[in-house]
mmCIF file of C-alpha atoms in Angstrom:
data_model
loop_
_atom_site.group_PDB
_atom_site.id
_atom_site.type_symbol
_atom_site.label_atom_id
_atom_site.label_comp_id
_atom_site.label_asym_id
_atom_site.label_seq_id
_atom_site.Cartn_x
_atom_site.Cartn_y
_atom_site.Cartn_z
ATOM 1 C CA UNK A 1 0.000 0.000 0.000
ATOM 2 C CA UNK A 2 1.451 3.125 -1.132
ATOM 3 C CA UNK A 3 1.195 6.554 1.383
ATOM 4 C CA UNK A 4 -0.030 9.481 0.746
ATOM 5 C CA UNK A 5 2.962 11.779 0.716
ATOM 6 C CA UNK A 6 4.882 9.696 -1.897
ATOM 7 C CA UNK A 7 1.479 8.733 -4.264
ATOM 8 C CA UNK A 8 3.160 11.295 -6.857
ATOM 9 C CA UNK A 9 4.306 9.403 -10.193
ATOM 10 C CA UNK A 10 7.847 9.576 -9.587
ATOM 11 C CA UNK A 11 7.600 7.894 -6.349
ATOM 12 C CA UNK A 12 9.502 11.139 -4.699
ATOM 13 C CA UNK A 13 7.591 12.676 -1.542
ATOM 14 C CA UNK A 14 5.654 16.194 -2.554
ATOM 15 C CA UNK A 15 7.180 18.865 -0.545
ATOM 16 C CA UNK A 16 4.611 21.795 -1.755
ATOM 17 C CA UNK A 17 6.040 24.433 0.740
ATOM 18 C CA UNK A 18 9.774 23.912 0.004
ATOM 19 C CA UNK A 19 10.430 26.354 -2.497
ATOM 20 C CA UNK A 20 8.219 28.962 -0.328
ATOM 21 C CA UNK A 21 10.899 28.049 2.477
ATOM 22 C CA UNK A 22 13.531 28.942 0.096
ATOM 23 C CA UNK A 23 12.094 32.201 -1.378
ATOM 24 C CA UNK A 24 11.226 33.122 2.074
ATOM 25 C CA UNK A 25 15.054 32.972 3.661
ATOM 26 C CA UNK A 26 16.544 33.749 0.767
ATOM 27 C CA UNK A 27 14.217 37.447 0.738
ATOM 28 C CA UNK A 28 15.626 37.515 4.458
ATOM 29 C CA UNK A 29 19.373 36.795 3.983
ATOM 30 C CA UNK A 30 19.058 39.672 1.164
ATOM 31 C CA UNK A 31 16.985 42.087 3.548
ATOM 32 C CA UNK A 32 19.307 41.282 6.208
ATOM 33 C CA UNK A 33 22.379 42.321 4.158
ATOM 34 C CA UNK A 34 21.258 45.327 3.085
ATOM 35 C CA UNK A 35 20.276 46.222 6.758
ATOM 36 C CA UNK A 36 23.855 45.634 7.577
ATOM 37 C CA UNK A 37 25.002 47.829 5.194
ATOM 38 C CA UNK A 38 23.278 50.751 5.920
ATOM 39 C CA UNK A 39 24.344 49.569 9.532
ATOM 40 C CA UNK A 40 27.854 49.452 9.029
ATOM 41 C CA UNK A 41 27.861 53.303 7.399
ATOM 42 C CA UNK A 42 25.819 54.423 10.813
ATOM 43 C CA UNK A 43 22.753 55.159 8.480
ATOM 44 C CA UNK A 44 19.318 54.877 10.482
ATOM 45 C CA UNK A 45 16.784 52.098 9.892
ATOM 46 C CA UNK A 46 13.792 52.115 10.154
ATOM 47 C CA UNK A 47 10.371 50.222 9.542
ATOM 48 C CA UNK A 48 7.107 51.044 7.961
ATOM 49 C CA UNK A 49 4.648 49.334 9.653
ATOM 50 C CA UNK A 50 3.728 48.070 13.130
ATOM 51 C CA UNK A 51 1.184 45.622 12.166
ATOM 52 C CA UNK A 52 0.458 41.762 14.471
ATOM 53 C CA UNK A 53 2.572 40.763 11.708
ATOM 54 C CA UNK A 54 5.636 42.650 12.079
ATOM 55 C CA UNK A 55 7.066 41.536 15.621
ATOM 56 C CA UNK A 56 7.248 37.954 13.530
ATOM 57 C CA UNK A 57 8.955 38.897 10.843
ATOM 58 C CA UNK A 58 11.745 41.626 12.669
ATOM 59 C CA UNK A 59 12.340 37.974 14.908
ATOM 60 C CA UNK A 60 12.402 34.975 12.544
ATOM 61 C CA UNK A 61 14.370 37.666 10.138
ATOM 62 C CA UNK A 62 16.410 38.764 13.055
ATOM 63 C CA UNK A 63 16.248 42.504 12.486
ATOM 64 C CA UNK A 64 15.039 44.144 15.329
ATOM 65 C CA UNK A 65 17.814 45.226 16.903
ATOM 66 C CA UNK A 66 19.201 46.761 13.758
ATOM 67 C CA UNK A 67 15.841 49.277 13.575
ATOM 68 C CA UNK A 68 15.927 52.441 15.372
ATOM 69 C CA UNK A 69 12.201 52.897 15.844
ATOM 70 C CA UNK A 70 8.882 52.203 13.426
ATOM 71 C CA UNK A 71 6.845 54.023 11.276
ATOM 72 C CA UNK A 72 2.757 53.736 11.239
ATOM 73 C CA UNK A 73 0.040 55.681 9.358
ATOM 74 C CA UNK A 74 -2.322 54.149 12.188
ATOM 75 C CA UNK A 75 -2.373 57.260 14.940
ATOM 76 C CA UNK A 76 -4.352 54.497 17.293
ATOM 77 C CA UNK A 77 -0.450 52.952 17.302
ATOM 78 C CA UNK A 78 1.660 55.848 17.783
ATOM 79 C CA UNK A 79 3.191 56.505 21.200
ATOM 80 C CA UNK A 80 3.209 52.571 21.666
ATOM 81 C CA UNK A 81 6.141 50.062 20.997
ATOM 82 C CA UNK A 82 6.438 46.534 19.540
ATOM 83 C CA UNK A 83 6.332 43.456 21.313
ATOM 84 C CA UNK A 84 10.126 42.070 21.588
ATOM 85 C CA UNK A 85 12.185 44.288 20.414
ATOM 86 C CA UNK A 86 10.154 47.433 22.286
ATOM 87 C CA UNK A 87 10.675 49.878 18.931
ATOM 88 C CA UNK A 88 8.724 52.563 19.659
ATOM 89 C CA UNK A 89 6.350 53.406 16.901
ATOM 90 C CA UNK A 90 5.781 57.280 15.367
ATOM 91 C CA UNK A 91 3.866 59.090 13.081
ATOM 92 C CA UNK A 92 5.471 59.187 9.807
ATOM 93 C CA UNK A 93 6.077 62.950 9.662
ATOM 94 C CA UNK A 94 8.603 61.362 11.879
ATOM 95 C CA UNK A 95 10.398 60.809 8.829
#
């Protein structure tokens, strides 16, 4: 009795999110190199956004501590600061 996983016609097991694991570091080892960069010259970085989503991505990419502070159009979020990484998040006039 075949399984599931490998019922393909090659035999091999399906791996459908694979390739979105790849895309997905390989966007972060490029972000993360370009945040070094502008690092590295003492050039502030920050981020646009301070959505649920965002503590997520500034930990799995590792990021956080290279970001001076966020950026929101929300003003319910301004004067507040990320979960983590406790950026504090600003208008964007802040800019």
């Amino acid at each position: 009795m075949r399984s599931r996983r490998s019922s393909c016609r090659t035999g091999a097991r399906h791996q459908p999110a694979g390739g979105v694991i790849r895309r997905f570091n390989a966007a972060r080892d490029t972000t993360v190199a370009h945040l070094r960069e502008y690092s590295d010259r003492n050039q502030r970085v920050v981020g646009f956004g301070a959505s649920s989503t965002t503590p997520l991505l500034l930990h799995h990419f590792g990021i956080g501590g290279m970001l001076d502070y966020l950026v929101d159009s929300n003003k319910t979020r301004w004067g507040m600061v990320s979960p983590g990484y406790h950026l504090p998040v600003v208008s964007p006039d802040a800019l």
